[in-house]
CSV table of C-alpha atoms and ligand atoms in Angstrom, one decimal:
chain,number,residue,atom,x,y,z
I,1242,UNK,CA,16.3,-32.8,-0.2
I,1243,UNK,CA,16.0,-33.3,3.6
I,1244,UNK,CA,13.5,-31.2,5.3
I,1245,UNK,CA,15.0,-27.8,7.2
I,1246,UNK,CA,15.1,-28.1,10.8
I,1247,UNK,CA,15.1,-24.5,12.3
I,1248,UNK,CA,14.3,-21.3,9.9
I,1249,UNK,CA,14.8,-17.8,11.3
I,1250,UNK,CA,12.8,-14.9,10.0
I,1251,UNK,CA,14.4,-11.7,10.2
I,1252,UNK,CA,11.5,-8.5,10.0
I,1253,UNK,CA,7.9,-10.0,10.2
I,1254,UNK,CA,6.1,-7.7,8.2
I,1255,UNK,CA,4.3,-8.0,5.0
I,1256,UNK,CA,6.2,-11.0,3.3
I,1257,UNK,CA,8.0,-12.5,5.7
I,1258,UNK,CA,4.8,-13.0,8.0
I,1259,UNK,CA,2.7,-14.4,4.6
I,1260,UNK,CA,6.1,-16.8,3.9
I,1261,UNK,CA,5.7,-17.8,7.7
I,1262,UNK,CA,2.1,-18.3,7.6
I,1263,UNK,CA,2.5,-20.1,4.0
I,1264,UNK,CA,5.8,-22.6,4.9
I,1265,UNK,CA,3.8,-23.4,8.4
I,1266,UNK,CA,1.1,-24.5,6.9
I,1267,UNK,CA,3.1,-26.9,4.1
I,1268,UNK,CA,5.5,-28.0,7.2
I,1269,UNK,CA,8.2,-26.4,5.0
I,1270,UNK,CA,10.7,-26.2,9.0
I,1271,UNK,CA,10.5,-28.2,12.1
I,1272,UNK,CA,11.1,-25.3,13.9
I,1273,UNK,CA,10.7,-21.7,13.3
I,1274,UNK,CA,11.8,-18.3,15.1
I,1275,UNK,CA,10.9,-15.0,14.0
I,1276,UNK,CA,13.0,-11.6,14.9
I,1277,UNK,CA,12.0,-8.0,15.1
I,1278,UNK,CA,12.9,-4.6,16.2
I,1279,UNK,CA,10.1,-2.8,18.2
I,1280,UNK,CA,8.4,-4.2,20.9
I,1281,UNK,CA,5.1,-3.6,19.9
I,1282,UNK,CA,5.5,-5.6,16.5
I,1283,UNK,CA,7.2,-8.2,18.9
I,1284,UNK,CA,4.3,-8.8,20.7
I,1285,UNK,CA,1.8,-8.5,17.6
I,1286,UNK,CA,3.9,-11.5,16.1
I,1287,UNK,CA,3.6,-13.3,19.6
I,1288,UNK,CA,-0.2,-12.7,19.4
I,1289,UNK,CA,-0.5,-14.3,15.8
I,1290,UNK,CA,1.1,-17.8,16.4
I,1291,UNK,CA,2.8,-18.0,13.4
I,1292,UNK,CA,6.5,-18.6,14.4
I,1293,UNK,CA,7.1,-20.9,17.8
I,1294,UNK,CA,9.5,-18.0,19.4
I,1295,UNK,CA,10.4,-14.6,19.3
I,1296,UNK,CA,13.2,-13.1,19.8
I,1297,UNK,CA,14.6,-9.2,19.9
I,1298,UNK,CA,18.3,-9.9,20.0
I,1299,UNK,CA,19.5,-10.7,16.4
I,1300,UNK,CA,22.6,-12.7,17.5
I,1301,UNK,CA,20.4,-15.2,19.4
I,1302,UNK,CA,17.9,-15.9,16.9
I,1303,UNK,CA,20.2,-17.3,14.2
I,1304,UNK,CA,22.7,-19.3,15.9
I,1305,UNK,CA,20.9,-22.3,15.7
I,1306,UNK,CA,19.6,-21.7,12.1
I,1307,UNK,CA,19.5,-23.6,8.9
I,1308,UNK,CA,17.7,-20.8,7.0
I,1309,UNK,CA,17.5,-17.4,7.4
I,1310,UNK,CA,15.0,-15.1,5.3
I,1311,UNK,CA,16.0,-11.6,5.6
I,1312,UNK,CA,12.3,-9.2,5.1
I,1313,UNK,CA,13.3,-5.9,6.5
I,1314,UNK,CA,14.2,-2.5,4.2
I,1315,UNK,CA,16.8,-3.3,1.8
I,1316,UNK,CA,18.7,-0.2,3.8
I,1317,UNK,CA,18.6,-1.9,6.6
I,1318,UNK,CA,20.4,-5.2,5.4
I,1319,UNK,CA,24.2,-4.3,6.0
I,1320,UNK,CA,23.5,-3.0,9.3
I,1321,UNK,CA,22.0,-6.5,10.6
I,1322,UNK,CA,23.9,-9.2,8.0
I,1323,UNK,CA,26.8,-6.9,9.9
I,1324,UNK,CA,25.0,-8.3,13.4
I,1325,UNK,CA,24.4,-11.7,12.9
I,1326,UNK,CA,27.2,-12.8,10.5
I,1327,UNK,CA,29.6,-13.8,12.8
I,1328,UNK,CA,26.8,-15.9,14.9
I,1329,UNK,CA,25.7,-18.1,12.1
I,1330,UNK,CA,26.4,-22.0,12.0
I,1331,UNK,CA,29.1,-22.5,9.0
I,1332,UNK,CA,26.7,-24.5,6.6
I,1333,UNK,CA,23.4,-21.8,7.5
I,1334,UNK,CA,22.2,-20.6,4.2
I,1335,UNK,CA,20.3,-16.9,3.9
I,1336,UNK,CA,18.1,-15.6,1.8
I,1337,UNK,CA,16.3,-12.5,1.7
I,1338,UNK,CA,12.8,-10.8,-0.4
I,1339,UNK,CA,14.0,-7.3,-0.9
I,1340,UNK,CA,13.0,-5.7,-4.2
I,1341,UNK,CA,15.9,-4.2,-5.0
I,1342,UNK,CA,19.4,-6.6,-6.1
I,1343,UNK,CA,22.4,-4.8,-7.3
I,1344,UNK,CA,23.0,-2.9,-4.3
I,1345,UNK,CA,22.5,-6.8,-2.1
I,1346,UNK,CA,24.9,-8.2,-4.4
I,1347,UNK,CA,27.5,-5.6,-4.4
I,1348,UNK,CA,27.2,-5.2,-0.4
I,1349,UNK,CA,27.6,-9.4,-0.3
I,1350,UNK,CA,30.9,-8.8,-2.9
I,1351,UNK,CA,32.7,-5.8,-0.8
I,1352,UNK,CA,31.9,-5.9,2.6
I,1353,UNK,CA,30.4,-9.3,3.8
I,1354,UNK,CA,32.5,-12.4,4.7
I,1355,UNK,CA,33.5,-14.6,1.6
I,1356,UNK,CA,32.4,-17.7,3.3
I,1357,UNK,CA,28.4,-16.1,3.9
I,1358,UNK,CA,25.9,-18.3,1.8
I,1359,UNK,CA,23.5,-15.8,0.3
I,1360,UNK,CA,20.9,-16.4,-2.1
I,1361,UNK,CA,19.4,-13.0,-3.2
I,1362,UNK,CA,15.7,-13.4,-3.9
I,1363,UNK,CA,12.7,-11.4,-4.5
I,1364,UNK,CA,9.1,-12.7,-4.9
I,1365,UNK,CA,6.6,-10.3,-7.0
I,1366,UNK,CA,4.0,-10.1,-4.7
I,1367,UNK,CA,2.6,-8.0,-2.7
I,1368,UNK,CA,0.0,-5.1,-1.4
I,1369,UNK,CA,0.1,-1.9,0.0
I,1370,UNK,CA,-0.4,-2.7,3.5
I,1371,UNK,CA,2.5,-3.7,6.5
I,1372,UNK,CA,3.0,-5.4,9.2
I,1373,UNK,CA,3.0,-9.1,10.4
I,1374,UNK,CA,-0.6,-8.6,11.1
I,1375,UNK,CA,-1.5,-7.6,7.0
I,1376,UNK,CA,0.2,-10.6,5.4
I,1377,UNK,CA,-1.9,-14.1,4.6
I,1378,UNK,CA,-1.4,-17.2,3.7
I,1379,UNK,CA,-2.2,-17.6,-0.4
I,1380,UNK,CA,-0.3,-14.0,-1.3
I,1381,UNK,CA,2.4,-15.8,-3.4
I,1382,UNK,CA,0.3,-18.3,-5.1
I,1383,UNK,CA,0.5,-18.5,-8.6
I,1384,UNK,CA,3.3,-15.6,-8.8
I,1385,UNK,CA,6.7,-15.4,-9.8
I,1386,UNK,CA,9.9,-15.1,-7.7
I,1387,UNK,CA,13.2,-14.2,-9.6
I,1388,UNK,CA,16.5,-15.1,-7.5
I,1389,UNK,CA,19.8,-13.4,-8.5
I,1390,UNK,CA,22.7,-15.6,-7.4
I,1391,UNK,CA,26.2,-14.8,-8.3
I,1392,UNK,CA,27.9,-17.4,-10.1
I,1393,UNK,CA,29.8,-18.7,-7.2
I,1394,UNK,CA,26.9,-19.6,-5.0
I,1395,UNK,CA,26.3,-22.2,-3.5
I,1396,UNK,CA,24.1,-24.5,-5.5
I,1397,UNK,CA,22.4,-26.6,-2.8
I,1398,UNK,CA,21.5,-23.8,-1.4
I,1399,UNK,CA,20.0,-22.1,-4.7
I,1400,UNK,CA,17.7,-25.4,-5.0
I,1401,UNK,CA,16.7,-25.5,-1.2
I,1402,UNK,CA,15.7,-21.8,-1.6
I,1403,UNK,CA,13.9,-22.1,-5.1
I,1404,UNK,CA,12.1,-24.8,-3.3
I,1405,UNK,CA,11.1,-23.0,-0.6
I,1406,UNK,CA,9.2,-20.7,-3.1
I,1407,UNK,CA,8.1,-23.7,-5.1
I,1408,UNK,CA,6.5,-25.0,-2.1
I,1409,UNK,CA,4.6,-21.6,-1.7
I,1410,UNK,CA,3.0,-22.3,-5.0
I,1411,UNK,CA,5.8,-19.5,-6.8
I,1412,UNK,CA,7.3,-20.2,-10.2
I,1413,UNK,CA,10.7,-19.4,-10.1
I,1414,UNK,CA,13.6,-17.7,-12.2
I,1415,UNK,CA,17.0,-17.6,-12.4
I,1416,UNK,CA,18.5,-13.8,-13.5
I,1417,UNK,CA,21.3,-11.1,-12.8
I,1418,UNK,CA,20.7,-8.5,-10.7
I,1419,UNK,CA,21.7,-5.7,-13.2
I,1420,UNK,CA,18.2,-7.3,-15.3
I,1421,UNK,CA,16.5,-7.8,-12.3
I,1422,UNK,CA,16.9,-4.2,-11.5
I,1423,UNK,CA,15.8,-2.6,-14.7
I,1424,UNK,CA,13.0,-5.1,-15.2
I,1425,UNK,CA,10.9,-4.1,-12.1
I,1426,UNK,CA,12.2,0.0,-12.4
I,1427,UNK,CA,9.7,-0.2,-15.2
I,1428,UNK,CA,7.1,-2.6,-14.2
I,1429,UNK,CA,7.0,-1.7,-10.4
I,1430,UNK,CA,9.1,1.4,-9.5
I,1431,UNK,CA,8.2,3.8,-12.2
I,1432,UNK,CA,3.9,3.1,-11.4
I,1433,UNK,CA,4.7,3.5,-7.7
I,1434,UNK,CA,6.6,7.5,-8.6
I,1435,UNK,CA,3.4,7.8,-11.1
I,1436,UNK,CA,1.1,7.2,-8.5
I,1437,UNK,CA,2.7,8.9,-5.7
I,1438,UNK,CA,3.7,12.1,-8.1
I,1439,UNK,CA,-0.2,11.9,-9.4
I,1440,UNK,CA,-1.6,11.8,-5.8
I,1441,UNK,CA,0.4,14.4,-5.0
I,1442,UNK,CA,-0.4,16.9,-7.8
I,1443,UNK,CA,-4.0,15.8,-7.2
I,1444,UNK,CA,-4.0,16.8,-3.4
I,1445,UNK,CA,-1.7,19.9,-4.2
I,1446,UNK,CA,-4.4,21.0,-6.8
I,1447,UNK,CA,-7.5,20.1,-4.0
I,1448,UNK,CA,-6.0,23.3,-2.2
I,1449,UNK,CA,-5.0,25.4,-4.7
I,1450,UNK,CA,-8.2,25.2,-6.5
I,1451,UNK,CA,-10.2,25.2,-3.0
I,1452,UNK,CA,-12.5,22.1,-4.7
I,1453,UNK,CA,-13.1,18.3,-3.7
I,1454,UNK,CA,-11.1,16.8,-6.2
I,1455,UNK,CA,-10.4,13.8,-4.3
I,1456,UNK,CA,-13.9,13.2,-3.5
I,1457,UNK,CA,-15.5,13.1,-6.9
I,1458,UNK,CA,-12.2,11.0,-8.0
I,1459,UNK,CA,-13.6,8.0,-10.6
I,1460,UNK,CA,-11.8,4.7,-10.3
I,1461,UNK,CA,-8.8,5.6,-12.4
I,1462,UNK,CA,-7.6,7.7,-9.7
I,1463,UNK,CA,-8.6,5.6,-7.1
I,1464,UNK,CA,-6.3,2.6,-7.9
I,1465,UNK,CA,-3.4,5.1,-7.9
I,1466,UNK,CA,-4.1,6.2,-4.4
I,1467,UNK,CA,-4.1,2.1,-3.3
I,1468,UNK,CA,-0.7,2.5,-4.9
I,1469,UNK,CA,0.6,5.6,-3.2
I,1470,UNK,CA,-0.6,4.1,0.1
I,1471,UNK,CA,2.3,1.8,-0.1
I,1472,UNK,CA,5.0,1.9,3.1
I,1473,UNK,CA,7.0,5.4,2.9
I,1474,UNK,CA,9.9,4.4,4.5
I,1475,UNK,CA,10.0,0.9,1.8
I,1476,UNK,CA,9.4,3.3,-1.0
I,1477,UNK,CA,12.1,5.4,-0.1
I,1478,UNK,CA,14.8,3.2,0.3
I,1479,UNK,CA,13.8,1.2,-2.8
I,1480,UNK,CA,13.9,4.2,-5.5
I,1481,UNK,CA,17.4,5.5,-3.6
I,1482,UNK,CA,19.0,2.0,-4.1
I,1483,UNK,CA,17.9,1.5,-7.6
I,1484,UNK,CA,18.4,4.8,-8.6
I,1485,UNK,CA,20.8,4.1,-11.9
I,1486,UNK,CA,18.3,1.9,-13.2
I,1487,UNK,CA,15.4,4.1,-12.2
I,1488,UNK,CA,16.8,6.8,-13.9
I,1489,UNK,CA,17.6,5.1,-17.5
I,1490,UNK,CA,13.8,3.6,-17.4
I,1491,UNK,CA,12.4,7.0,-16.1
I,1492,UNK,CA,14.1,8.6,-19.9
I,1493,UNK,CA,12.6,6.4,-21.8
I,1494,UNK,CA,9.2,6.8,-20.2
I,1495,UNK,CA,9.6,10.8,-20.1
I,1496,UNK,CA,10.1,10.3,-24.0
I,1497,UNK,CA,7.7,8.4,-24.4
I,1498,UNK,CA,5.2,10.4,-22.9
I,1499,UNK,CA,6.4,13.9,-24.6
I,1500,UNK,CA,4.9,11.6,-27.7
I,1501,UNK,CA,1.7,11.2,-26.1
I,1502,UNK,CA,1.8,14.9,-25.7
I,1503,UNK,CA,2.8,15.7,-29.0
I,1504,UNK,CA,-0.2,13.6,-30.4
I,1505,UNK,CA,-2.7,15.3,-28.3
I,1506,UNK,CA,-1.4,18.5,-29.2
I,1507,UNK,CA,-1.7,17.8,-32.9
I,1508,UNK,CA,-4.9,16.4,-32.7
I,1509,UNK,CA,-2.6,13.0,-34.2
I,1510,UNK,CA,-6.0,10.8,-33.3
I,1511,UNK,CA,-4.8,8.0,-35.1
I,1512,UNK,CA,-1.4,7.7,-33.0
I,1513,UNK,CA,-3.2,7.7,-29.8
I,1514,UNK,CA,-6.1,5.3,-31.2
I,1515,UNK,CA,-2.8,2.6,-32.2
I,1516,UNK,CA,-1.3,2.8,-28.7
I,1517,UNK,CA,-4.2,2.6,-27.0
I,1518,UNK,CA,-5.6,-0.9,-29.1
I,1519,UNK,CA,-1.8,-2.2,-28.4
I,1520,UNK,CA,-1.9,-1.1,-24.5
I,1521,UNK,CA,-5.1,-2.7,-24.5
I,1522,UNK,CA,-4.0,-5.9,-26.0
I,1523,UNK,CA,-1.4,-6.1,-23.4
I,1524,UNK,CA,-4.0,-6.3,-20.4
I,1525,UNK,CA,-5.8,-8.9,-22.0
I,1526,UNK,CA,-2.2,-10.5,-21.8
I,1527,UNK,CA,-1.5,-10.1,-18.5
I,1528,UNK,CA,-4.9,-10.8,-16.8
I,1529,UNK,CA,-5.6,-13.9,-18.6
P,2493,NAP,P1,6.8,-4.3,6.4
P,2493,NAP,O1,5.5,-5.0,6.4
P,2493,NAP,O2,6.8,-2.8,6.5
P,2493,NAP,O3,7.7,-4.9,7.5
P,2493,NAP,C1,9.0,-4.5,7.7
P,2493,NAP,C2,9.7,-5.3,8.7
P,2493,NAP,O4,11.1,-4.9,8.8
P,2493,NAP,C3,9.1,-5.2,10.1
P,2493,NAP,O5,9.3,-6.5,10.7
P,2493,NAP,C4,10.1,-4.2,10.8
P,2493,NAP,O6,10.2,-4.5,12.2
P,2493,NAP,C5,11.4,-4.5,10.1
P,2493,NAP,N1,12.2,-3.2,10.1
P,2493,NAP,C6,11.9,-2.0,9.6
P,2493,NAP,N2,12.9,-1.2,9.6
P,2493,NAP,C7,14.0,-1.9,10.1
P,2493,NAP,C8,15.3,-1.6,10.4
P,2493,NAP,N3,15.8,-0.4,10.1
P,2493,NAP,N4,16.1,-2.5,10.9
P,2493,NAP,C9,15.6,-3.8,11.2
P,2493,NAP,N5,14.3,-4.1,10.9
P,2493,NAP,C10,13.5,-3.2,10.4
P,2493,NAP,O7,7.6,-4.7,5.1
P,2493,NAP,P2,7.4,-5.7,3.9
P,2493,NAP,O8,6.3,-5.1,3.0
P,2493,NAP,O9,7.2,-7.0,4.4
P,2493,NAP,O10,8.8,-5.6,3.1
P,2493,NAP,C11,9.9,-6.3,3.6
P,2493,NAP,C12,10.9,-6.4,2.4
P,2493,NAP,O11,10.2,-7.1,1.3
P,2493,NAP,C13,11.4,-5.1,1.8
P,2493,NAP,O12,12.8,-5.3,1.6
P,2493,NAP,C14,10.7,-5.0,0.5
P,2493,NAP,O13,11.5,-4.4,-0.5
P,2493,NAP,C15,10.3,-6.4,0.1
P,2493,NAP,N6,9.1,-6.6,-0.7
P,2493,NAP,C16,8.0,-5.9,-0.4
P,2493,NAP,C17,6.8,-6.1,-1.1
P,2493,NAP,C18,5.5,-5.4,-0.8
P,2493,NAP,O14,4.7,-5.3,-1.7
P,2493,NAP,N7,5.4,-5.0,0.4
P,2493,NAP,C19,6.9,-7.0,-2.2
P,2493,NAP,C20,8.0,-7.8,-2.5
P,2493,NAP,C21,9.2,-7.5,-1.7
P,2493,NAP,P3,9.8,-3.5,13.3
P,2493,NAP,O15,8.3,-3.3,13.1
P,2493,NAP,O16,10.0,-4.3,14.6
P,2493,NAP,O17,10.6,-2.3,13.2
């Protein structure tokens, strides 16, 4: 595979400035240009020296691209693929990180042009702070990033994209959106309403009850509040366009938890002592 010559990044915040710092470093592009709406994250992104220009008008920074990575708020995607499809060279290939997928693909299937090479991708990875001036190189090491093309994609441009991740030390797999979608409702998008419904009730309660609950908060609550610090604005746009799969995930969860309930309740000791040795189990799965 020939190396890219110029890559476009559209938003520099979080991912798209760690993917910019990362690719820079591995000389992923010969040339790089990064776009952005406000001035003042124009000239942050000018400051860090991580892209070789910056530009504010959409149209201009993509007509010469080979690559574009879309890392802006998955509402804001029609609005600008609107912008800059038109101005892109016929063989350009874009790809994007937004968390959600359905609502990408179904936008790419009813209102984008047919002949617009789009490889939907999303890497799991992450923290709970914005900006081109919060990401760093080393965030997607060692993590996974699922794509979700459709079947009639393009499938140079699948590989030159599954390498770009590759080349960011990412494994990388293949899915549909639909499982996409109700894979990270429960593993990412349910925890994030947990944490941000828990804070809440827990700062709601600090005035009702006239006490510092927050300051005598133990750990437990603590990583839920790193969690509910996460971008509002993100947040928001990522439970609205994932709402179907939210909402099965969030039943099964509720039922789940009346359970929990119902064992505490009934002093059922032994049901909560078996799901706590399983839940246990799986952490020494996952942090291996
Ligand atoms: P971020 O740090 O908040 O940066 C957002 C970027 O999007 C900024 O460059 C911002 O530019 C631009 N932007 C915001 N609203 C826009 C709009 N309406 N139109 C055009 N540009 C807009 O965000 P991030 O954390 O990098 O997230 C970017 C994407 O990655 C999202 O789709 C998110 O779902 C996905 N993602 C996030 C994480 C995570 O943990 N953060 C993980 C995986 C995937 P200005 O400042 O100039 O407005």
């Amino acid at each position: 595979m020939k190396k890219i010559k110029n890559v476009t990044f559209i938003g520099m915040g979080l991912i798209n400035s760690s993917l910019a710092r990362s690719l820079k470093k591995k000389k992923f592009y010969e040339h790089s240009v990064a776009v952005s709406r406000r001035k003042s994250t124009i000239e942050k992104i000018k400051k860090l020296q991580i892209v070789d220009k910056v530009e504010s008008d959409y149209k201009k920074a993509v007509e010469n691209a080979d690559l574009i990575i879309i890392g802006i708020p998955v509402n804001a995607y029609e609005r600008v693929l609107k912008k800059i499809s038109n101005n892109l060279k016929p063989e350009a290939i874009v790809t994007d990180v937004g968390s959600v997928k359905q609502s990408i693909v179904k936008l790419l299937r009813n209102k984008l042009p047919d002949n617009l090479i789009f490889v939907p991708g999303h890497p799991i990875a992450g923290t709970e702070n914005s900006g081109p001036e919060s990401g760093f190189d080393g965030l997607f090491r060692n993590g996974w990033c699922i794509l979700t093309p459709e079947n009639n994609c393009n499938k140079n441009a699948v590989e030159l994209v599954k390498k770009m991740w590759t080349t960011v030390g990412m494994k990388v797999d293949v899915m549909d959106s639909h499982h996409h979608d109700m894979v990270l409702a429960i593993t990412s998008h349910i925890p994030h309403i947990i944490a941000y419904s828990i804070v809440g009730t827990v700062s709601s309660l600090e005035k009702s009850l006239k006490k510092e609950v927050i300051k005598y908060a133990a750990s437990g609550f603590r990583d839920f509040t790193r969690i509910a610090a996460s971008d509002p604005v993100m947040w928001r746009d990522i439970l609205l366009m994932n709402k179907d799969s939210i909402l099965k995930m969030l039943k099964i969860f509720k039922n789940d938890l009346k359970q929990l309930e119902n064992a505490i309740n009934n002093r059922d000791g032994s049901y909560l002592h078996k799901l706590f040795s399983r839940t246990r189990k799986i952490r020494k799965d996952v942090i291996k």
